[in-house]
PDB file of C-alpha atoms and ligand atoms in Angstrom:
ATOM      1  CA  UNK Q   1     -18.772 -21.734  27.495  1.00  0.00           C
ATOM      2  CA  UNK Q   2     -18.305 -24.529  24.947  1.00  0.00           C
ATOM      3  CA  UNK Q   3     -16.340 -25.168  21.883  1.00  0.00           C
ATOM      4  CA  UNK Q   4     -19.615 -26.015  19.571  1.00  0.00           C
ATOM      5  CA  UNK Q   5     -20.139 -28.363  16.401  1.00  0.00           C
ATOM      6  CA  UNK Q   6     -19.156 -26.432  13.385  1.00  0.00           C
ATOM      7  CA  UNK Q   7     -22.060 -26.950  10.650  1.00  0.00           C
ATOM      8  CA  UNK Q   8     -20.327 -28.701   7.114  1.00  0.00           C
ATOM      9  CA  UNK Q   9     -21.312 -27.648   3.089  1.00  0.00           C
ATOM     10  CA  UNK Q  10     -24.680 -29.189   2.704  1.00  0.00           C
ATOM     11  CA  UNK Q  11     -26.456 -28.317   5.869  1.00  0.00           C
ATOM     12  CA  UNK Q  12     -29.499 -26.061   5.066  1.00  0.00           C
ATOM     13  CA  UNK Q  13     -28.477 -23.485   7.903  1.00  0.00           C
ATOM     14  CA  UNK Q  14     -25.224 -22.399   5.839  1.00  0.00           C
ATOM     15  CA  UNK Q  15     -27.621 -21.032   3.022  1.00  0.00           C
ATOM     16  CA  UNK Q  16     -29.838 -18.968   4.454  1.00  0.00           C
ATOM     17  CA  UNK Q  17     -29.706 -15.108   4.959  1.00  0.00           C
ATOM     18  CA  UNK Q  18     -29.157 -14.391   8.602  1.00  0.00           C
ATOM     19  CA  UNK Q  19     -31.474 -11.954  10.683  1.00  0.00           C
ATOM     20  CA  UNK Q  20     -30.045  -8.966  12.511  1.00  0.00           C
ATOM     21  CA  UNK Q  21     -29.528  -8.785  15.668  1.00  0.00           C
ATOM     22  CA  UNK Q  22     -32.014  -6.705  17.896  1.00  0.00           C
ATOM     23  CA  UNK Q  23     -30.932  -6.140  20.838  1.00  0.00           C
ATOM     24  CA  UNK Q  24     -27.126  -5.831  21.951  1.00  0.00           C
ATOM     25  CA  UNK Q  25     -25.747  -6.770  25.496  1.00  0.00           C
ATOM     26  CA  UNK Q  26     -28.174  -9.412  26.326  1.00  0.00           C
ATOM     27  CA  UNK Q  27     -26.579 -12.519  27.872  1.00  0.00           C
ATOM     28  CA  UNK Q  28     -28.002 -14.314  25.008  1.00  0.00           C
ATOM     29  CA  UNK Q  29     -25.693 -12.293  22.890  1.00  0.00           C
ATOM     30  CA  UNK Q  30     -22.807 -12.914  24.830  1.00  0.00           C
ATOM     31  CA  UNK Q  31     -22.888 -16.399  25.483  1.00  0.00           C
ATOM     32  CA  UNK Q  32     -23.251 -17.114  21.558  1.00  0.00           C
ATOM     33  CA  UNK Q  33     -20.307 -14.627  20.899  1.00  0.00           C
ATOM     34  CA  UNK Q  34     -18.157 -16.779  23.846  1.00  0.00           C
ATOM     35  CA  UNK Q  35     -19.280 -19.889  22.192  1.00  0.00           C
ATOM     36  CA  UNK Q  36     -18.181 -18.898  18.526  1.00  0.00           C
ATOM     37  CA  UNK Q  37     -14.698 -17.688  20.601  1.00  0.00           C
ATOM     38  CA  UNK Q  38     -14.676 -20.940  21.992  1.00  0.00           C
ATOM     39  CA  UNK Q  39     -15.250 -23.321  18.816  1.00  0.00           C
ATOM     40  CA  UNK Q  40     -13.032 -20.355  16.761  1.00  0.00           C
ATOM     41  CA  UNK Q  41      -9.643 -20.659  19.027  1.00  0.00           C
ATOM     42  CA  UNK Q  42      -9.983 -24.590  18.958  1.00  0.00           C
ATOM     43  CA  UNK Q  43      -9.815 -24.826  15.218  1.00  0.00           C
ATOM     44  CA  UNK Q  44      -7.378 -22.423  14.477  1.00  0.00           C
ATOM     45  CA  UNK Q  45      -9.608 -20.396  12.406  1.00  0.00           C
ATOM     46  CA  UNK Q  46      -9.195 -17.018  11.030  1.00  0.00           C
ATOM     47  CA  UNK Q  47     -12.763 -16.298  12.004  1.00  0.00           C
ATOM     48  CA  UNK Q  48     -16.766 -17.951  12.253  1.00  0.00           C
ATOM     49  CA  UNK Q  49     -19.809 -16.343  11.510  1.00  0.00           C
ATOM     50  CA  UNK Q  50     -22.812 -17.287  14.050  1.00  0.00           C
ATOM     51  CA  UNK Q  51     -24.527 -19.273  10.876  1.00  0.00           C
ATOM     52  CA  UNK Q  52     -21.527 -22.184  11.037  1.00  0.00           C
ATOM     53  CA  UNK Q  53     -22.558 -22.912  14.791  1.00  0.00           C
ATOM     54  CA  UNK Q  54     -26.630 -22.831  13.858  1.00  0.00           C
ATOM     55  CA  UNK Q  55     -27.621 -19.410  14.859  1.00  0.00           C
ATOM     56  CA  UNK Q  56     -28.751 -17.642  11.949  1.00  0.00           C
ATOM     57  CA  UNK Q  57     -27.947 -14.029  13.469  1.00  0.00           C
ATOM     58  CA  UNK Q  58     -25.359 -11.343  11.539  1.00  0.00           C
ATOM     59  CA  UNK Q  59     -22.524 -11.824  13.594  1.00  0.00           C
ATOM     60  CA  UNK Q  60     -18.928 -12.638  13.241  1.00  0.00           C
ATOM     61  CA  UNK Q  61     -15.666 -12.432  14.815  1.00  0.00           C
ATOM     62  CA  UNK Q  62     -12.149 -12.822  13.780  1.00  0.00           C
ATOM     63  CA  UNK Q  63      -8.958 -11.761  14.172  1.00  0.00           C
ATOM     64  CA  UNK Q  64      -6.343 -12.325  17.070  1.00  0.00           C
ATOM     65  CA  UNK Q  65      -5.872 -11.064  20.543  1.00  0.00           C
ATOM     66  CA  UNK Q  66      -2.800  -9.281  20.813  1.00  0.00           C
ATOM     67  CA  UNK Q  67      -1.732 -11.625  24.289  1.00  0.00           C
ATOM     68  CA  UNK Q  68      -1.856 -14.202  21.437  1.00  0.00           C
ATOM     69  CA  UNK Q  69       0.805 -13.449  19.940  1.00  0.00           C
ATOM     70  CA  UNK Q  70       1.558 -17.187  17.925  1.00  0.00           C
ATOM     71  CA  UNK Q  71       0.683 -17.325  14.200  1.00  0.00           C
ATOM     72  CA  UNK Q  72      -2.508 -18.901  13.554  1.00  0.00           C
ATOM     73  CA  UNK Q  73      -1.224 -22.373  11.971  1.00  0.00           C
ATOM     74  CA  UNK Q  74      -3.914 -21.941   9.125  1.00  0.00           C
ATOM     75  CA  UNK Q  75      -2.552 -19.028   8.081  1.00  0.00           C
ATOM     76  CA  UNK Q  76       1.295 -18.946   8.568  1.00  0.00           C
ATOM     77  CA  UNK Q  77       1.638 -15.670   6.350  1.00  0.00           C
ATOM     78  CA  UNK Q  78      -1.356 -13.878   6.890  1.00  0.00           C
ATOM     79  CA  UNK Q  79      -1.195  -9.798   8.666  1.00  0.00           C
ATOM     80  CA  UNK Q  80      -2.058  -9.414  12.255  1.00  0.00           C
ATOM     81  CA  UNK Q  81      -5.892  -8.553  11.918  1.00  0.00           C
ATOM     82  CA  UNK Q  82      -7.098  -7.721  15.759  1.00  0.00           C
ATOM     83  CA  UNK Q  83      -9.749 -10.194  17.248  1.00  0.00           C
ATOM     84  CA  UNK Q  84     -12.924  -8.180  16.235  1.00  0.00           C
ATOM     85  CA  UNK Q  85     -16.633  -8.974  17.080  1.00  0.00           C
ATOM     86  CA  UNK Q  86     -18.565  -8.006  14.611  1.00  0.00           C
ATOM     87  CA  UNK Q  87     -22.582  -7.204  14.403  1.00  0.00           C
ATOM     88  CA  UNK Q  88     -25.159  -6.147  11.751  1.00  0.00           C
ATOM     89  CA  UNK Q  89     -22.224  -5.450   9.307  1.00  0.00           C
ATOM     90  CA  UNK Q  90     -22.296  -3.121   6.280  1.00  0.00           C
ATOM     91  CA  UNK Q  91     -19.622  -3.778   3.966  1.00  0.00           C
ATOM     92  CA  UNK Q  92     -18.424  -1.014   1.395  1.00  0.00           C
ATOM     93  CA  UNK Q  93     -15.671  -1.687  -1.481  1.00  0.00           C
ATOM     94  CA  UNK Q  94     -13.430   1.610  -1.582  1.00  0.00           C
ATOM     95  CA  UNK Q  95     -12.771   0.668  -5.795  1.00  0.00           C
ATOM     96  CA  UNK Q  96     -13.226  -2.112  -7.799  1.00  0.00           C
ATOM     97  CA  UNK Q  97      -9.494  -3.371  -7.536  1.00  0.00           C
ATOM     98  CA  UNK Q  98      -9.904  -7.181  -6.389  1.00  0.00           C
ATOM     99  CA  UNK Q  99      -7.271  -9.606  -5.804  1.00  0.00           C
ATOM    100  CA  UNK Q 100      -6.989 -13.575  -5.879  1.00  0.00           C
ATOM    101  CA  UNK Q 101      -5.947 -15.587  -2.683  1.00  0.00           C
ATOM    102  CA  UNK Q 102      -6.342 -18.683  -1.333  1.00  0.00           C
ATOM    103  CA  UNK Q 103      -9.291 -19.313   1.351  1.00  0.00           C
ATOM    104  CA  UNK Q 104     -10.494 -22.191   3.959  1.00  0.00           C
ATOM    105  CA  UNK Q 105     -13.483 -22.439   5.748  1.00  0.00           C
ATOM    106  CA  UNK Q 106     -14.239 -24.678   8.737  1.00  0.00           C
ATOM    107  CA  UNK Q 107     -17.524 -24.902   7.196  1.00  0.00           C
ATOM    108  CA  UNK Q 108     -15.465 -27.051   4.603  1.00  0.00           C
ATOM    109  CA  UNK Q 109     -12.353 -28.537   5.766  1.00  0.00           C
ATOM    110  CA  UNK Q 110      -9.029 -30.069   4.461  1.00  0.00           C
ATOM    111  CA  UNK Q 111      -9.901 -28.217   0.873  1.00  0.00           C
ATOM    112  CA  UNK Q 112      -8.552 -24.672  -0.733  1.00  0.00           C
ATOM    113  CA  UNK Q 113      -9.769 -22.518  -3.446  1.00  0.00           C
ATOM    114  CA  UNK Q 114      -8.599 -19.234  -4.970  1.00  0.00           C
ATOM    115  CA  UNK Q 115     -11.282 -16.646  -4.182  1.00  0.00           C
ATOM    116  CA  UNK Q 116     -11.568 -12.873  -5.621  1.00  0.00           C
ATOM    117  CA  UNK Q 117     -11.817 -10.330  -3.156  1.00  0.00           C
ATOM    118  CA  UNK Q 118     -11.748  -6.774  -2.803  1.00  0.00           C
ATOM    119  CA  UNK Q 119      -8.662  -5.319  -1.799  1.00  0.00           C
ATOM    120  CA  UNK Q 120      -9.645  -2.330   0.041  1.00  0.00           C
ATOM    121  CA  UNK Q 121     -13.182  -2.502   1.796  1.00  0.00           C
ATOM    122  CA  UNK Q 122     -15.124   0.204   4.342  1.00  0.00           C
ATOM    123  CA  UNK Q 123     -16.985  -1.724   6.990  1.00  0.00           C
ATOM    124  CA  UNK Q 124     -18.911  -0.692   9.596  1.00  0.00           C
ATOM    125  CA  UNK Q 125     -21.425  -2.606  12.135  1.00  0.00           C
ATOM    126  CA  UNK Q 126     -21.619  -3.011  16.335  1.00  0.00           C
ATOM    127  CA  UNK Q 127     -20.149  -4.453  19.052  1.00  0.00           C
ATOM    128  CA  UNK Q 128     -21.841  -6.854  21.820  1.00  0.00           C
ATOM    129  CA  UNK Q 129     -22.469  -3.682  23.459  1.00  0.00           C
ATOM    130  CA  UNK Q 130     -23.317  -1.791  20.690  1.00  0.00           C
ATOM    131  CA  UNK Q 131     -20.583   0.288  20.282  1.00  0.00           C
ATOM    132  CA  UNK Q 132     -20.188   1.667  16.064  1.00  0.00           C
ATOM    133  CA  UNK Q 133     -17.259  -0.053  14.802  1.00  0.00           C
ATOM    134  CA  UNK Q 134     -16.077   1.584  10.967  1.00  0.00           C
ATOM    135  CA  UNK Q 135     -12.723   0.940  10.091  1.00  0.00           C
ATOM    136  CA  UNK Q 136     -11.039   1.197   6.525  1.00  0.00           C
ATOM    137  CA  UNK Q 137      -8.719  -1.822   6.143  1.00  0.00           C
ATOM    138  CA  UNK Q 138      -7.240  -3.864   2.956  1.00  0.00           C
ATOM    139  CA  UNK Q 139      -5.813  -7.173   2.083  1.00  0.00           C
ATOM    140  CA  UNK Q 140      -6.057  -9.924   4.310  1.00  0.00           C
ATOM    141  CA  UNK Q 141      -8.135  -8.250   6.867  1.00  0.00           C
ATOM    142  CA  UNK Q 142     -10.127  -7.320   4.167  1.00  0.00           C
ATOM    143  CA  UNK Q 143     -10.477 -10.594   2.736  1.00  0.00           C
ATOM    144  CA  UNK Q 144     -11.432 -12.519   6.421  1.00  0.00           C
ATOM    145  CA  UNK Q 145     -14.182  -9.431   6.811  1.00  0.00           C
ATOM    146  CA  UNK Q 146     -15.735 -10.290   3.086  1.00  0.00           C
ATOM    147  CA  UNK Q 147     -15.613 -14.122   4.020  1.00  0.00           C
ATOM    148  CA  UNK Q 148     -17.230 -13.877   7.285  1.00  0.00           C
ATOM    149  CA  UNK Q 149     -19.796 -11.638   6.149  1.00  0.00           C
ATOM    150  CA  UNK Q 150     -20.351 -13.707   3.314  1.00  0.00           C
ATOM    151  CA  UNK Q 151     -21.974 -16.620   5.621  1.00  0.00           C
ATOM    152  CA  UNK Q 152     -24.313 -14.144   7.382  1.00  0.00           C
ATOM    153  CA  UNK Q 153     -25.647 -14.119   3.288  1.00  0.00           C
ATOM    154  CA  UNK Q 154     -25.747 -17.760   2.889  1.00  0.00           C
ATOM    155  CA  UNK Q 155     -22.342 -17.548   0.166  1.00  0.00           C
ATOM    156  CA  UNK Q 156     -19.266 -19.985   0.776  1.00  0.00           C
ATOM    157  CA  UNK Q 157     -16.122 -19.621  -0.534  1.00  0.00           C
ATOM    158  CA  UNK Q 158     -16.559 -22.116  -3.105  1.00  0.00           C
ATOM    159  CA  UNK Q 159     -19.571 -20.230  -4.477  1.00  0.00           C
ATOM    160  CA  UNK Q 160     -17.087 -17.620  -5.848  1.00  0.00           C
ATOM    161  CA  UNK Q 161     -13.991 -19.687  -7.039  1.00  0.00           C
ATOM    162  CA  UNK Q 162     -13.581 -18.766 -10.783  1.00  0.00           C
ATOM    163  CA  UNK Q 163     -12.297 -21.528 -12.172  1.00  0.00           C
ATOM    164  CA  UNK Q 164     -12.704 -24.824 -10.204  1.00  0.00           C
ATOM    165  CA  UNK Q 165      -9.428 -26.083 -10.996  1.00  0.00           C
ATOM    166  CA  UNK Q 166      -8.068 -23.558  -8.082  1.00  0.00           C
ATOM    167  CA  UNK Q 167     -10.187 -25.929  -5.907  1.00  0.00           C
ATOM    168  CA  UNK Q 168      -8.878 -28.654  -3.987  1.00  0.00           C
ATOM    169  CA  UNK Q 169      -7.602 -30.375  -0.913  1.00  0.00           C
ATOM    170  CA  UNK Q 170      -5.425 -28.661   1.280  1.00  0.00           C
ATOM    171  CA  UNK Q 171      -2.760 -31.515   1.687  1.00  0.00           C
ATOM    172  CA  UNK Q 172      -2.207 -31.746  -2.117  1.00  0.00           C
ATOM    173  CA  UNK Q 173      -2.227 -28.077  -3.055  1.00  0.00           C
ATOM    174  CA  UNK Q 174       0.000 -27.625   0.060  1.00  0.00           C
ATOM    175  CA  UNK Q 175       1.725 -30.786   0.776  1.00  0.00           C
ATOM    176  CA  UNK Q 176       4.819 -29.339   2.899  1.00  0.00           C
ATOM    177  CA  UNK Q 177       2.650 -27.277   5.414  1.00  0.00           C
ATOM    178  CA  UNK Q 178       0.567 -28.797   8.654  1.00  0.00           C
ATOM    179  CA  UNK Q 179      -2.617 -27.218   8.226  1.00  0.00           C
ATOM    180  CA  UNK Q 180      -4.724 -30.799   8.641  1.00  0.00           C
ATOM    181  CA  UNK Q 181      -6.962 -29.365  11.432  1.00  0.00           C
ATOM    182  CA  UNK Q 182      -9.229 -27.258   9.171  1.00  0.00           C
TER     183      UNK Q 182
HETATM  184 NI1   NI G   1     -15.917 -19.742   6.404  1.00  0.00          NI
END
């Protein structure tokens, strides 16, 4: 389909609570889930929720397909999390432990912050076909599922940084690694 404009901190569209999606397998619903693919695999990014390309619906994807099997630049240490579309999602903390890490967003590229995040999270939601997806998963999976979801609520990362000295650009915080294209 088409690799689409990704919406920047400061448009209006990023804020807003997104509306559920209604009906699943509509070509509608597919051509806005190949168009997130699209714009998602040409930045590198760990995953997009459908509010960064200007659809204000609750869905996300993320992850990797396993015939991609090259570390996503971004993210040079991050777990294998498996490419995952991801519909009316209900997200469910399994305990209170949280953990600090650093997050992007194309939403707001070349900077960093150190975001607070639950460690261990119950999610479930839908496919595009709307097939029940509920998986228990922790740490960086965990932390790309609480991001994503976070746009479909209007929140970006920087909304939850602590202390906003952990927030910067990405070429001084990180001045030996190539991760320019965010
Ligand atoms: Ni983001």
């Amino acid at each position: 389909m088409a690799v689409k404009t990704v919406l920047r901190m400061g448009e209006p569209c990023l804020l807003l609570k997104a509306e559920p999606v209604k009906q699943f397998d509509t070509t509608d619903l597919h051509a806005l889930i190949q168009d997130m693919e699209d714009t998602m695999q040409h930045l590198d990014g760990a995953g997009i929720a459908a509010p960064q390309i200007g659809v204000s619906l609750r869905v996300i994807i993320f992850g990797q397909k396993e015939t991609d099997q090259r570390q996503n630049p971004r993210y040079p240490d991050a777990d294998f999390v498996p490419y995952t579309v991801l519909i009316n999602p209900v997200l469910t903390p399994v305990n209170a432990e949280m953990e600090d890490d650093w997050e992007g967003c194309l939403s707001v590229p070349g900077m960093r912050g150190i975001v607070p995040r639950y460690v261990r999270l119950h999610y479930t939601g839908f496919d595009q076909y709307g097939n029940k997806i509920d998986r228990l998963v922790n740490g960086f999976h965990a932390r790309v599922v609480q991001h994503e979801c976070d746009h479909l609520d209007g929140i970006l990362y920087p909304m939850r940084i602590k202390d906003l000295r952990d927030f910067g650009y990405s070429d001084v915080f990180f001045p030996n690694q190539d991760i320019q294209n965010d």
